[in-house]
Amino acid sequence: MNKHQPALTSIDDALAAILQQAVPVQKVEPVALDQALAKILAQDVFSSIDVPSDNNSAMDGYAVNIDDLANKDLQAHGLAISQRIAAGQAAAPLKAGSCARIFTGAPIPAGANAVAMQEVCERINEKIKFPAQLALNNNIRLAGSDIAKGSRILAKGHHLAPQDLGLLAAIGVQSVNVVASIKVAILATGDELIEPGQALSAGKIYNSNQPMLRALLTKLGAEISYCAVVEDSHAATLAALQQAAASADLVISTGGVSVGEEDHVKACVEQLGQLDVWKLALKPGKPLAFGRLGQTPFFGLPGNPVAVFVTFLLFVRPFIKTLQGANGRPLIVPMRANFTRQKSQVRQEYLRVKVQDNASLDAYPDQNSGVLSSTVWANALALVAPHTSVSEGDFLPTLLFSELLS
Ligand code: AMP
Ligand code: MG
């Protein structure tokens, strides 16, 4: 290593320093269930009812008291049907020595303690012959067997997924208290940027970071409060940063964070607040800046879209999760490599990989950090520690997009 170059900062050290600055948002707001997807629960949720609330039938069939099946005469000639109970109806107590026609989801009548599905019963002259043996509670969904009254169904800090909304509705909840949306401002810096829809001209590229960041933030339940493209000048960068900070709980910029003549982010942030710029031991994504604009936290992400994607997932996502009072630590699962790779250098690498059906990993052939297609082909990132080669069959710690992007 060139002795004039400062040592690289490890990912863990940088993340720890960043998360120390994350102060959870205290503001809570009630939202209706149809607005609650991707929000973060601000309190534990307890069930005020049993689910199911009554014993009910898991099958279409006949409800019976199994003691009656021990009666040889009833067993031989069958039991009369004394009532018919469909889902949504109330049941009368079961008349002794009879059975009830019953359908899936219908309440079990008092006095019945098993349901025989219709396929195993025989109907003879309006009577039902049951199988010789029926276990107690056969085909009965017992009250409270899914959710017991008083139990905690969801914990504070939980990121609400579609099935959570189903569960909340199942206990009769109409609205929940969630953490108020984090407001985030996005600045894409660079004179080379033009917007999709415009004609490409010499030296220009389309601004891909902005829509990607918008979507990454939306997935986390954040609200975009300000979004701008900023030319590479001190004045424009300063003005945009000020406007961004005034509108947001968090400001994120892309590009312009190195120390070249066209990179103005560092000087402007230092003018408005304070900034740490790290050379991370991370590939892709070497330069990363974190600081404050006045009191507003600020991330200066690299310009390169692949590096933006990876640094967002590794640093911004946990930061936002912590602001939301949620757990930002990603799930990491070991998966077997189907490929070999030369020894990595001083930086920890996050390879764009695809998890195959048998939980083994293929790697995108071009791992260059300029290749955004790699993130589209991939469905996971596999971690390769510094100075480590990969042989086929090695297990690599892997982060799944299905988890990181939900
Ligand atoms: P910079 O750090 O500003 O030098 O940017 C590094 C690389 O990322 C350059 O090749 C930029 O053209 C590219 N880049 C910066 N911002 C964006 C953007 N919003 N969309 C796509 N590429 C970008
Ligand atoms: Mg630039």
mmCIF file of N, CA, C and O and ligand atoms in Angstrom, residues 189-190 192 232 255-256 262-263, ligand 2:
data_model
loop_
_atom_site.group_PDB
_atom_site.id
_atom_site.type_symbol
_atom_site.label_atom_id
_atom_site.label_comp_id
_atom_site.label_asym_id
_atom_site.label_seq_id
_atom_site.Cartn_x
_atom_site.Cartn_y
_atom_site.Cartn_z
ATOM 1 N N THR A 189 -26.014 15.079 -8.217
ATOM 2 C CA THR A 189 -25.096 16.102 -8.730
ATOM 3 C C THR A 189 -24.443 15.629 -10.023
ATOM 4 O O THR A 189 -24.191 14.434 -10.188
ATOM 5 N N GLY A 190 -24.168 16.550 -10.911
ATOM 6 C CA GLY A 190 -23.399 16.230 -12.112
ATOM 7 C C GLY A 190 -23.894 16.983 -13.336
ATOM 8 O O GLY A 190 -25.079 16.914 -13.671
ATOM 9 N N GLU A 192 -23.254 16.197 -16.216
ATOM 10 C CA GLU A 192 -23.481 15.242 -17.299
ATOM 11 C C GLU A 192 -24.904 14.675 -17.292
ATOM 12 O O GLU A 192 -25.298 13.965 -18.203
ATOM 13 N N ASP A 232 -22.576 21.086 -11.346
ATOM 14 C CA ASP A 232 -21.305 21.039 -10.609
ATOM 15 C C ASP A 232 -20.737 22.442 -10.412
ATOM 16 O O ASP A 232 -19.776 22.855 -11.059
ATOM 17 N N GLY A 255 -22.873 11.482 -6.074
ATOM 18 C CA GLY A 255 -21.805 12.058 -6.894
ATOM 19 C C GLY A 255 -21.194 13.287 -6.245
ATOM 20 O O GLY A 255 -21.654 13.773 -5.196
ATOM 21 N N GLY A 256 -20.120 13.751 -6.841
ATOM 22 C CA GLY A 256 -19.507 15.016 -6.442
ATOM 23 C C GLY A 256 -18.889 15.029 -5.057
ATOM 24 O O GLY A 256 -18.626 16.090 -4.489
ATOM 25 N N GLU A 262 -14.359 19.178 -9.844
ATOM 26 C CA GLU A 262 -15.795 19.245 -10.121
ATOM 27 C C GLU A 262 -16.628 18.708 -8.961
ATOM 28 O O GLU A 262 -17.824 18.534 -9.080
ATOM 29 N N ASP A 263 -15.969 18.394 -7.879
ATOM 30 C CA ASP A 263 -16.680 17.824 -6.729
ATOM 31 C C ASP A 263 -16.873 18.897 -5.662
ATOM 32 O O ASP A 263 -15.920 19.296 -4.984
HETATM 33 MG MG MG B 2 -19.838 14.257 -10.625
#
